[in-house]
Amino acid sequence: MATPINQQTDMTLIQAVTDALRIKLATDDTTLVLGEDVGKNGGVFRATDGLQAEFGEDRVIDTPLSEAGIVGTSVGLAVNGFKPIVEIQFLGFIYPAYEQIMTHVSRIRMRTMGRYSVPMVIRAPYGAGIRAPEIHSDSTESLFTSMPGLKVVCPATPYDAKGLLLAAIDDPDPVLFLESMRSYRAFKEPVPNEAYTIEIGKAHIVSEGADVTLIAWGGMVQVAQKAAAQAEKQGLSCEVLDLRTLYPLDQETIAASVQKTGRVVIIHEAHAMGGLGTDLIALINDTSFLYLRAPIARVTGFDVPVPLFALEDHYIPTPARVLEAITRTVDF
Amino acid sequence: MESQFPIQRIIDDAGQIVDETKRDALTKELALQLFTHMNRIRTFDRKAINLQRQGRLGTYAPFEGQEAAQVGSALALNDTDWIFPTYRDHGATLTFGADMVRTLLYWNGRVEGCVPTDDLHIFPPAVPIATQIPHAVGAAWAEKRKGTTAVSVAYFGDGATSEGDFHEGMNFASVFQAPVILFNQNNGYAISVPIQKQMHSETIAQKALAYGMPSVRIDGNDAFAVYFTMQEAVARARNGQGPTLIEAVTWRFGAHTTADDPSKYRDQERSRDRVDPLTRLEQFMREQGFYDDTEIDAIRARHQMEVEEAVKAMEAFKPPAIDDLFDHTYATLPADVARQKADYLTARGN
């Protein structure tokens, strides 16, 4: 009997993450899942649910509450033959480990001219919108995109989450894998049961359009899509571009889209100041300045700490704010 | 607490045996081996300071005074073990087998100096404080998982014990019973801040109590005490008995680096009062009749020549390739970095 191929299951983004982890734990003995509460509890979002029962306490490891300790010991594990897949409970909790990532994880390959490398994956849920307490809602991805030696990946859909996570685990370099908490259970889509990868460093045209390019990633892709649908009612055709990888950036796909539409709206939850939007504007300036028909617009979080949740809906970019930016750009 | 963790020693400042249980183990062969490595790294250290003064090396971190701690600890390791040094532990890495020319290259700003000698597990020196401690724990944990008997050692100073990574590393080491030796060289000062201002506890060794980890406080200037203590800790780790914290009480004679002046923050008379760990070993050797002038003179001459030749080789080393600025950050060069490299090389006419 032939093995059934191309079978699919409807999955949420977080189920796709679990599926990717299960595949790797089952097929690669060097992979280890480490983090706080990842074992019996299955992670605070249940991303590792059932994995310890299936693979044992030796492979899915409940660690002490110690972010620098988790990432620091994973450096030692990674240079000595293992592939640590670390869970940090929230991106806002990663700061104690920032030094380890900045001074060691991202630099070991360079410092030893390739003799040692740290092929680890650090998974971190990010973003606002789930009514979480303080410090649980940060979108500080640009702290990491400006860190040479690290790759930063941010899926927007269940399909991408599985393919990109499998690619991140296979990657010979360290990858920060950002998961939009708001997208974890927002919708399901068919995801192939078998293993597959999506190339890191390649953006994805979610929908084609002629008038404006909307650049987004993670949880903001849906916001961009909603704004695009509203703009369409006004007769405007938006191209929605999901970056998928925040470093390295897919310069070619970005430039091609901008050169086609001549107008750009960048949408991110992070603060405007020092957010990835500023780098995207500089990049578009370098590649496509003469194609621009209007200044590049940004819809971002404000330059304030992500607020307590009573005010978070005012902080997070909305389709309405994006639509306003689209209109402003077209009317320029 | 100091009374619970008395400084253990085998020979005293005058080179007299104070731990009779070890008398038979203090052989001429061992003494000579310790002396040889200590003399070798001191010759290196003094030369490096001179080179820095002449502008032939960059800022340099001297370790004079800490030779017994570094040699005694590194000599207790096997080739299959791992060491995670700081910027002041090149005495230990040289003893372990690091290449002397590469060590000089490191201090001359060359990344080649971070690349370990073939087949030896030597991590590049950690410049941030205490961050290498979790690495050593992780590498040791990996060895345990693989079922080997290799161990890992983290070198760190007294100031490092104030950092979170020290405590996080200690905790992981004990929770996962990693075969790691946390080797502290308490040299009294973190740059200019004396130990009394660094911590309120009387010893560093006592910090292991909180982690349920064995620890010992030793005279770090007694090469025998360091060597045998380290041997015991290594044996425990190899036997699956987990981590050990060793506090080796020592003294750096000179500055933190060639960029500071110790007379600004401490009375250098105190340094002159300290008994040099090498002098102490020499006195022991004379006392025991192990000291042979001809033999020792030959060793000294050999090290002078070795260091001079290493300096020549370092200075004759080919200039750094611009490619190396770009090529090692990722396994595959990202497109934007490839463009930066190409543009830079084109602009230079390469």
mmCIF file with all atom_site columns, N, CA, C and O in Angstrom, chain B residues 268-308:
data_model
loop_
_atom_site.group_PDB
_atom_site.id
_atom_site.type_symbol
_atom_site.label_atom_id
_atom_site.label_alt_id
_atom_site.label_comp_id
_atom_site.label_asym_id
_atom_site.label_entity_id
_atom_site.label_seq_id
_atom_site.pdbx_PDB_ins_code
_atom_site.Cartn_x
_atom_site.Cartn_y
_atom_site.Cartn_z
_atom_site.occupancy
_atom_site.B_iso_or_equiv
_atom_site.pdbx_formal_charge
_atom_site.auth_seq_id
_atom_site.auth_comp_id
_atom_site.auth_asym_id
_atom_site.auth_atom_id
_atom_site.pdbx_PDB_model_num
ATOM 1   N N  . GLN B 1 268 ? 50.613 49.324 46.582 1.00 0.00 ? 268 GLN B N  1
ATOM 2   C CA . GLN B 1 268 ? 51.376 48.279 45.894 1.00 0.00 ? 268 GLN B CA 1
ATOM 3   C C  . GLN B 1 268 ? 52.385 47.593 46.817 1.00 0.00 ? 268 GLN B C  1
ATOM 4   O O  . GLN B 1 268 ? 52.940 46.558 46.469 1.00 0.00 ? 268 GLN B O  1
ATOM 5   N N  . GLU B 1 269 ? 52.592 48.185 48.026 1.00 0.00 ? 269 GLU B N  1
ATOM 6   C CA . GLU B 1 269 ? 53.423 47.489 49.011 1.00 0.00 ? 269 GLU B CA 1
ATOM 7   C C  . GLU B 1 269 ? 52.814 46.121 49.329 1.00 0.00 ? 269 GLU B C  1
ATOM 8   O O  . GLU B 1 269 ? 53.516 45.160 49.600 1.00 0.00 ? 269 GLU B O  1
ATOM 9   N N  . ARG B 1 270 ? 51.471 46.075 49.273 1.00 0.00 ? 270 ARG B N  1
ATOM 10  C CA . ARG B 1 270 ? 50.792 44.823 49.576 1.00 0.00 ? 270 ARG B CA 1
ATOM 11  C C  . ARG B 1 270 ? 51.167 43.756 48.552 1.00 0.00 ? 270 ARG B C  1
ATOM 12  O O  . ARG B 1 270 ? 51.250 42.581 48.869 1.00 0.00 ? 270 ARG B O  1
ATOM 13  N N  . SER B 1 271 ? 51.354 44.193 47.315 1.00 0.00 ? 271 SER B N  1
ATOM 14  C CA . SER B 1 271 ? 51.775 43.230 46.296 1.00 0.00 ? 271 SER B CA 1
ATOM 15  C C  . SER B 1 271 ? 53.184 42.746 46.584 1.00 0.00 ? 271 SER B C  1
ATOM 16  O O  . SER B 1 271 ? 53.494 41.569 46.453 1.00 0.00 ? 271 SER B O  1
ATOM 17  N N  . ARG B 1 272 ? 54.031 43.682 46.991 1.00 0.00 ? 272 ARG B N  1
ATOM 18  C CA . ARG B 1 272 ? 55.416 43.293 47.242 1.00 0.00 ? 272 ARG B CA 1
ATOM 19  C C  . ARG B 1 272 ? 55.541 42.359 48.447 1.00 0.00 ? 272 ARG B C  1
ATOM 20  O O  . ARG B 1 272 ? 56.465 41.564 48.530 1.00 0.00 ? 272 ARG B O  1
ATOM 21  N N  . ASP B 1 273 ? 54.534 42.453 49.376 1.00 0.00 ? 273 ASP B N  1
ATOM 22  C CA . ASP B 1 273 ? 54.560 41.568 50.546 1.00 0.00 ? 273 ASP B CA 1
ATOM 23  C C  . ASP B 1 273 ? 54.151 40.142 50.204 1.00 0.00 ? 273 ASP B C  1
ATOM 24  O O  . ASP B 1 273 ? 54.391 39.224 50.974 1.00 0.00 ? 273 ASP B O  1
ATOM 25  N N  . ARG B 1 274 ? 53.463 39.980 49.080 1.00 0.00 ? 274 ARG B N  1
ATOM 26  C CA . ARG B 1 274 ? 52.939 38.649 48.734 1.00 0.00 ? 274 ARG B CA 1
ATOM 27  C C  . ARG B 1 274 ? 54.079 37.747 48.295 1.00 0.00 ? 274 ARG B C  1
ATOM 28  O O  . ARG B 1 274 ? 54.998 38.184 47.607 1.00 0.00 ? 274 ARG B O  1
ATOM 29  N N  . VAL B 1 275 ? 53.963 36.504 48.682 1.00 0.00 ? 275 VAL B N  1
ATOM 30  C CA . VAL B 1 275 ? 54.980 35.567 48.216 1.00 0.00 ? 275 VAL B CA 1
ATOM 31  C C  . VAL B 1 275 ? 54.577 35.076 46.833 1.00 0.00 ? 275 VAL B C  1
ATOM 32  O O  . VAL B 1 275 ? 53.465 34.619 46.616 1.00 0.00 ? 275 VAL B O  1
ATOM 33  N N  . ASP B 1 276 ? 55.470 35.241 45.920 1.00 0.00 ? 276 ASP B N  1
ATOM 34  C CA . ASP B 1 276 ? 55.270 34.850 44.542 1.00 0.00 ? 276 ASP B CA 1
ATOM 35  C C  . ASP B 1 276 ? 55.081 33.329 44.463 1.00 0.00 ? 276 ASP B C  1
ATOM 36  O O  . ASP B 1 276 ? 55.858 32.574 45.036 1.00 0.00 ? 276 ASP B O  1
ATOM 37  N N  . PRO B 1 277 ? 54.038 32.866 43.746 1.00 0.00 ? 277 PRO B N  1
ATOM 38  C CA . PRO B 1 277 ? 53.801 31.420 43.683 1.00 0.00 ? 277 PRO B CA 1
ATOM 39  C C  . PRO B 1 277 ? 54.963 30.640 43.069 1.00 0.00 ? 277 PRO B C  1
ATOM 40  O O  . PRO B 1 277 ? 55.210 29.484 43.423 1.00 0.00 ? 277 PRO B O  1
ATOM 41  N N  . LEU B 1 278 ? 55.715 31.295 42.193 1.00 0.00 ? 278 LEU B N  1
ATOM 42  C CA . LEU B 1 278 ? 56.862 30.609 41.587 1.00 0.00 ? 278 LEU B CA 1
ATOM 43  C C  . LEU B 1 278 ? 58.019 30.490 42.580 1.00 0.00 ? 278 LEU B C  1
ATOM 44  O O  . LEU B 1 278 ? 58.644 29.438 42.703 1.00 0.00 ? 278 LEU B O  1
ATOM 45  N N  . THR B 1 279 ? 58.253 31.589 43.298 1.00 0.00 ? 279 THR B N  1
ATOM 46  C CA . THR B 1 279 ? 59.327 31.585 44.305 1.00 0.00 ? 279 THR B CA 1
ATOM 47  C C  . THR B 1 279 ? 59.053 30.495 45.339 1.00 0.00 ? 279 THR B C  1
ATOM 48  O O  . THR B 1 279 ? 59.945 29.775 45.780 1.00 0.00 ? 279 THR B O  1
ATOM 49  N N  . ARG B 1 280 ? 57.767 30.418 45.696 1.00 0.00 ? 280 ARG B N  1
ATOM 50  C CA . ARG B 1 280 ? 57.348 29.451 46.704 1.00 0.00 ? 280 ARG B CA 1
ATOM 51  C C  . ARG B 1 280 ? 57.614 28.016 46.243 1.00 0.00 ? 280 ARG B C  1
ATOM 52  O O  . ARG B 1 280 ? 58.112 27.187 47.000 1.00 0.00 ? 280 ARG B O  1
ATOM 53  N N  . LEU B 1 281 ? 57.301 27.755 44.980 1.00 0.00 ? 281 LEU B N  1
ATOM 54  C CA . LEU B 1 281 ? 57.533 26.411 44.440 1.00 0.00 ? 281 LEU B CA 1
ATOM 55  C C  . LEU B 1 281 ? 59.039 26.128 44.352 1.00 0.00 ? 281 LEU B C  1
ATOM 56  O O  . LEU B 1 281 ? 59.504 25.032 44.665 1.00 0.00 ? 281 LEU B O  1
ATOM 57  N N  . GLU B 1 282 ? 59.792 27.161 43.970 1.00 0.00 ? 282 GLU B N  1
ATOM 58  C CA . GLU B 1 282 ? 61.249 26.997 43.901 1.00 0.00 ? 282 GLU B CA 1
ATOM 59  C C  . GLU B 1 282 ? 61.817 26.660 45.279 1.00 0.00 ? 282 GLU B C  1
ATOM 60  O O  . GLU B 1 282 ? 62.679 25.791 45.411 1.00 0.00 ? 282 GLU B O  1
ATOM 61  N N  . GLN B 1 283 ? 61.280 27.365 46.300 1.00 0.00 ? 283 GLN B N  1
ATOM 62  C CA . GLN B 1 283 ? 61.772 27.110 47.659 1.00 0.00 ? 283 GLN B CA 1
ATOM 63  C C  . GLN B 1 283 ? 61.477 25.674 48.077 1.00 0.00 ? 283 GLN B C  1
ATOM 64  O O  . GLN B 1 283 ? 62.319 25.004 48.666 1.00 0.00 ? 283 GLN B O  1
ATOM 65  N N  . PHE B 1 284 ? 60.272 25.225 47.713 1.00 0.00 ? 284 PHE B N  1
ATOM 66  C CA . PHE B 1 284 ? 59.915 23.833 48.006 1.00 0.00 ? 284 PHE B CA 1
ATOM 67  C C  . PHE B 1 284 ? 60.907 22.882 47.315 1.00 0.00 ? 284 PHE B C  1
ATOM 68  O O  . PHE B 1 284 ? 61.412 21.927 47.915 1.00 0.00 ? 284 PHE B O  1
ATOM 69  N N  . MET B 1 285 ? 61.184 23.188 46.052 1.00 0.00 ? 285 MET B N  1
ATOM 70  C CA . MET B 1 285 ? 62.061 22.294 45.296 1.00 0.00 ? 285 MET B CA 1
ATOM 71  C C  . MET B 1 285 ? 63.473 22.268 45.885 1.00 0.00 ? 285 MET B C  1
ATOM 72  O O  . MET B 1 285 ? 64.107 21.220 45.973 1.00 0.00 ? 285 MET B O  1
ATOM 73  N N  . ARG B 1 286 ? 63.952 23.420 46.325 1.00 0.00 ? 286 ARG B N  1
ATOM 74  C CA . ARG B 1 286 ? 65.284 23.475 46.952 1.00 0.00 ? 286 ARG B CA 1
ATOM 75  C C  . ARG B 1 286 ? 65.275 22.666 48.254 1.00 0.00 ? 286 ARG B C  1
ATOM 76  O O  . ARG B 1 286 ? 66.171 21.868 48.527 1.00 0.00 ? 286 ARG B O  1
ATOM 77  N N  . GLU B 1 287 ? 64.210 22.913 49.027 1.00 0.00 ? 287 GLU B N  1
ATOM 78  C CA . GLU B 1 287 ? 64.037 22.236 50.305 1.00 0.00 ? 287 GLU B CA 1
ATOM 79  C C  . GLU B 1 287 ? 64.087 20.717 50.152 1.00 0.00 ? 287 GLU B C  1
ATOM 80  O O  . GLU B 1 287 ? 64.683 20.003 50.945 1.00 0.00 ? 287 GLU B O  1
ATOM 81  N N  . GLN B 1 288 ? 63.426 20.230 49.090 1.00 0.00 ? 288 GLN B N  1
ATOM 82  C CA . GLN B 1 288 ? 63.324 18.790 48.868 1.00 0.00 ? 288 GLN B CA 1
ATOM 83  C C  . GLN B 1 288 ? 64.506 18.226 48.080 1.00 0.00 ? 288 GLN B C  1
ATOM 84  O O  . GLN B 1 288 ? 64.556 17.033 47.814 1.00 0.00 ? 288 GLN B O  1
ATOM 85  N N  . GLY B 1 289 ? 65.392 19.137 47.684 1.00 0.00 ? 289 GLY B N  1
ATOM 86  C CA . GLY B 1 289 ? 66.520 18.675 46.879 1.00 0.00 ? 289 GLY B CA 1
ATOM 87  C C  . GLY B 1 289 ? 66.132 18.379 45.439 1.00 0.00 ? 289 GLY B C  1
ATOM 88  O O  . GLY B 1 289 ? 66.797 17.616 44.728 1.00 0.00 ? 289 GLY B O  1
ATOM 89  N N  . PHE B 1 290 ? 65.022 18.973 44.986 1.00 0.00 ? 290 PHE B N  1
ATOM 90  C CA . PHE B 1 290 ? 64.563 18.754 43.610 1.00 0.00 ? 290 PHE B CA 1
ATOM 91  C C  . PHE B 1 290 ? 65.116 19.801 42.637 1.00 0.00 ? 290 PHE B C  1
ATOM 92  O O  . PHE B 1 290 ? 64.888 19.722 41.449 1.00 0.00 ? 290 PHE B O  1
ATOM 93  N N  . TYR B 1 291 ? 65.773 20.822 43.203 1.00 0.00 ? 291 TYR B N  1
ATOM 94  C CA . TYR B 1 291 ? 66.141 21.967 42.366 1.00 0.00 ? 291 TYR B CA 1
ATOM 95  C C  . TYR B 1 291 ? 67.537 21.746 41.799 1.00 0.00 ? 291 TYR B C  1
ATOM 96  O O  . TYR B 1 291 ? 68.521 21.665 42.520 1.00 0.00 ? 291 TYR B O  1
ATOM 97  N N  . ASP B 1 292 ? 67.572 21.671 40.513 1.00 0.00 ? 292 ASP B N  1
ATOM 98  C CA . ASP B 1 292 ? 68.864 21.464 39.859 1.00 0.00 ? 292 ASP B CA 1
ATOM 99  C C  . ASP B 1 292 ? 69.113 22.692 38.994 1.00 0.00 ? 292 ASP B C  1
ATOM 100 O O  . ASP B 1 292 ? 68.395 22.929 38.017 1.00 0.00 ? 292 ASP B O  1
ATOM 101 N N  . ASP B 1 293 ? 70.124 23.487 39.386 1.00 0.00 ? 293 ASP B N  1
ATOM 102 C CA . ASP B 1 293 ? 70.364 24.774 38.707 1.00 0.00 ? 293 ASP B CA 1
ATOM 103 C C  . ASP B 1 293 ? 70.513 24.639 37.208 1.00 0.00 ? 293 ASP B C  1
ATOM 104 O O  . ASP B 1 293 ? 69.962 25.426 36.448 1.00 0.00 ? 293 ASP B O  1
ATOM 105 N N  . THR B 1 294 ? 71.242 23.652 36.791 1.00 0.00 ? 294 THR B N  1
ATOM 106 C CA . THR B 1 294 ? 71.483 23.483 35.346 1.00 0.00 ? 294 THR B CA 1
ATOM 107 C C  . THR B 1 294 ? 70.169 23.203 34.618 1.00 0.00 ? 294 THR B C  1
ATOM 108 O O  . THR B 1 294 ? 69.873 23.787 33.575 1.00 0.00 ? 294 THR B O  1
ATOM 109 N N  . GLU B 1 295 ? 69.392 22.302 35.244 1.00 0.00 ? 295 GLU B N  1
ATOM 110 C CA . GLU B 1 295 ? 68.110 21.921 34.650 1.00 0.00 ? 295 GLU B CA 1
ATOM 111 C C  . GLU B 1 295 ? 67.176 23.136 34.567 1.00 0.00 ? 295 GLU B C  1
ATOM 112 O O  . GLU B 1 295 ? 66.545 23.402 33.541 1.00 0.00 ? 295 GLU B O  1
ATOM 113 N N  . ILE B 1 296 ? 67.102 23.884 35.672 1.00 0.00 ? 296 ILE B N  1
ATOM 114 C CA . ILE B 1 296 ? 66.190 25.042 35.728 1.00 0.00 ? 296 ILE B CA 1
ATOM 115 C C  . ILE B 1 296 ? 66.652 26.121 34.757 1.00 0.00 ? 296 ILE B C  1
ATOM 116 O O  . ILE B 1 296 ? 65.837 26.726 34.048 1.00 0.00 ? 296 ILE B O  1
ATOM 117 N N  . ASP B 1 297 ? 67.967 26.355 34.708 1.00 0.00 ? 297 ASP B N  1
ATOM 118 C CA . ASP B 1 297 ? 68.475 27.366 33.764 1.00 0.00 ? 297 ASP B CA 1
ATOM 119 C C  . ASP B 1 297 ? 68.128 26.982 32.329 1.00 0.00 ? 297 ASP B C  1
ATOM 120 O O  . ASP B 1 297 ? 67.781 27.839 31.517 1.00 0.00 ? 297 ASP B O  1
ATOM 121 N N  . ALA B 1 298 ? 68.207 25.702 32.040 1.00 0.00 ? 298 ALA B N  1
ATOM 122 C CA . ALA B 1 298 ? 67.900 25.238 30.675 1.00 0.00 ? 298 ALA B CA 1
ATOM 123 C C  . ALA B 1 298 ? 66.415 25.466 30.366 1.00 0.00 ? 298 ALA B C  1
ATOM 124 O O  . ALA B 1 298 ? 66.056 25.876 29.257 1.00 0.00 ? 298 ALA B O  1
ATOM 125 N N  . ILE B 1 299 ? 65.568 25.209 31.366 1.00 0.00 ? 299 ILE B N  1
ATOM 126 C CA . ILE B 1 299 ? 64.129 25.434 31.181 1.00 0.00 ? 299 ILE B CA 1
ATOM 127 C C  . ILE B 1 299 ? 63.863 26.914 30.907 1.00 0.00 ? 299 ILE B C  1
ATOM 128 O O  . ILE B 1 299 ? 63.152 27.277 29.967 1.00 0.00 ? 299 ILE B O  1
ATOM 129 N N  . ARG B 1 300 ? 64.472 27.759 31.720 1.00 0.00 ? 300 ARG B N  1
ATOM 130 C CA . ARG B 1 300 ? 64.269 29.217 31.541 1.00 0.00 ? 300 ARG B CA 1
ATOM 131 C C  . ARG B 1 300 ? 64.735 29.660 30.151 1.00 0.00 ? 300 ARG B C  1
ATOM 132 O O  . ARG B 1 300 ? 64.043 30.435 29.484 1.00 0.00 ? 300 ARG B O  1
ATOM 133 N N  . ALA B 1 301 ? 65.883 29.171 29.745 1.00 0.00 ? 301 ALA B N  1
ATOM 134 C CA . ALA B 1 301 ? 66.420 29.565 28.435 1.00 0.00 ? 301 ALA B CA 1
ATOM 135 C C  . ALA B 1 301 ? 65.498 29.078 27.313 1.00 0.00 ? 301 ALA B C  1
ATOM 136 O O  . ALA B 1 301 ? 65.250 29.787 26.335 1.00 0.00 ? 301 ALA B O  1
ATOM 137 N N  . ARG B 1 302 ? 64.992 27.859 27.490 1.00 0.00 ? 302 ARG B N  1
ATOM 138 C CA . ARG B 1 302 ? 64.104 27.292 26.470 1.00 0.00 ? 302 ARG B CA 1
ATOM 139 C C  . ARG B 1 302 ? 62.835 28.141 26.324 1.00 0.00 ? 302 ARG B C  1
ATOM 140 O O  . ARG B 1 302 ? 62.378 28.429 25.225 1.00 0.00 ? 302 ARG B O  1
ATOM 141 N N  . HIS B 1 303 ? 62.296 28.587 27.468 1.00 0.00 ? 303 HIS B N  1
ATOM 142 C CA . HIS B 1 303 ? 61.066 29.390 27.406 1.00 0.00 ? 303 HIS B CA 1
ATOM 143 C C  . HIS B 1 303 ? 61.317 30.762 26.802 1.00 0.00 ? 303 HIS B C  1
ATOM 144 O O  . HIS B 1 303 ? 60.496 31.266 26.039 1.00 0.00 ? 303 HIS B O  1
ATOM 145 N N  . GLN B 1 304 ? 62.472 31.347 27.144 1.00 0.00 ? 304 GLN B N  1
ATOM 146 C CA . GLN B 1 304 ? 62.808 32.642 26.523 1.00 0.00 ? 304 GLN B CA 1
ATOM 147 C C  . GLN B 1 304 ? 62.804 32.509 25.003 1.00 0.00 ? 304 GLN B C  1
ATOM 148 O O  . GLN B 1 304 ? 62.241 33.330 24.288 1.00 0.00 ? 304 GLN B O  1
ATOM 149 N N  . MET B 1 305 ? 63.433 31.437 24.550 1.00 0.00 ? 305 MET B N  1
ATOM 150 C CA . MET B 1 305 ? 63.550 31.232 23.108 1.00 0.00 ? 305 MET B CA 1
ATOM 151 C C  . MET B 1 305 ? 62.176 30.956 22.490 1.00 0.00 ? 305 MET B C  1
ATOM 152 O O  . MET B 1 305 ? 61.833 31.496 21.445 1.00 0.00 ? 305 MET B O  1
ATOM 153 N N  . GLU B 1 306 ? 61.383 30.136 23.173 1.00 0.00 ? 306 GLU B N  1
ATOM 154 C CA . GLU B 1 306 ? 60.053 29.798 22.645 1.00 0.00 ? 306 GLU B CA 1
ATOM 155 C C  . GLU B 1 306 ? 59.198 31.059 22.491 1.00 0.00 ? 306 GLU B C  1
ATOM 156 O O  . GLU B 1 306 ? 58.543 31.259 21.469 1.00 0.00 ? 306 GLU B O  1
ATOM 157 N N  . VAL B 1 307 ? 59.244 31.908 23.518 1.00 0.00 ? 307 VAL B N  1
ATOM 158 C CA . VAL B 1 307 ? 58.423 33.131 23.474 1.00 0.00 ? 307 VAL B CA 1
ATOM 159 C C  . VAL B 1 307 ? 58.936 34.065 22.378 1.00 0.00 ? 307 VAL B C  1
ATOM 160 O O  . VAL B 1 307 ? 58.145 34.621 21.608 1.00 0.00 ? 307 VAL B O  1
ATOM 161 N N  . GLU B 1 308 ? 60.257 34.222 22.296 1.00 0.00 ? 308 GLU B N  1
ATOM 162 C CA . GLU B 1 308 ? 60.814 35.101 21.255 1.00 0.00 ? 308 GLU B CA 1
ATOM 163 C C  . GLU B 1 308 ? 60.398 34.612 19.865 1.00 0.00 ? 308 GLU B C  1
ATOM 164 O O  . GLU B 1 308 ? 60.042 35.405 18.989 1.00 0.00 ? 308 GLU B O  1
#
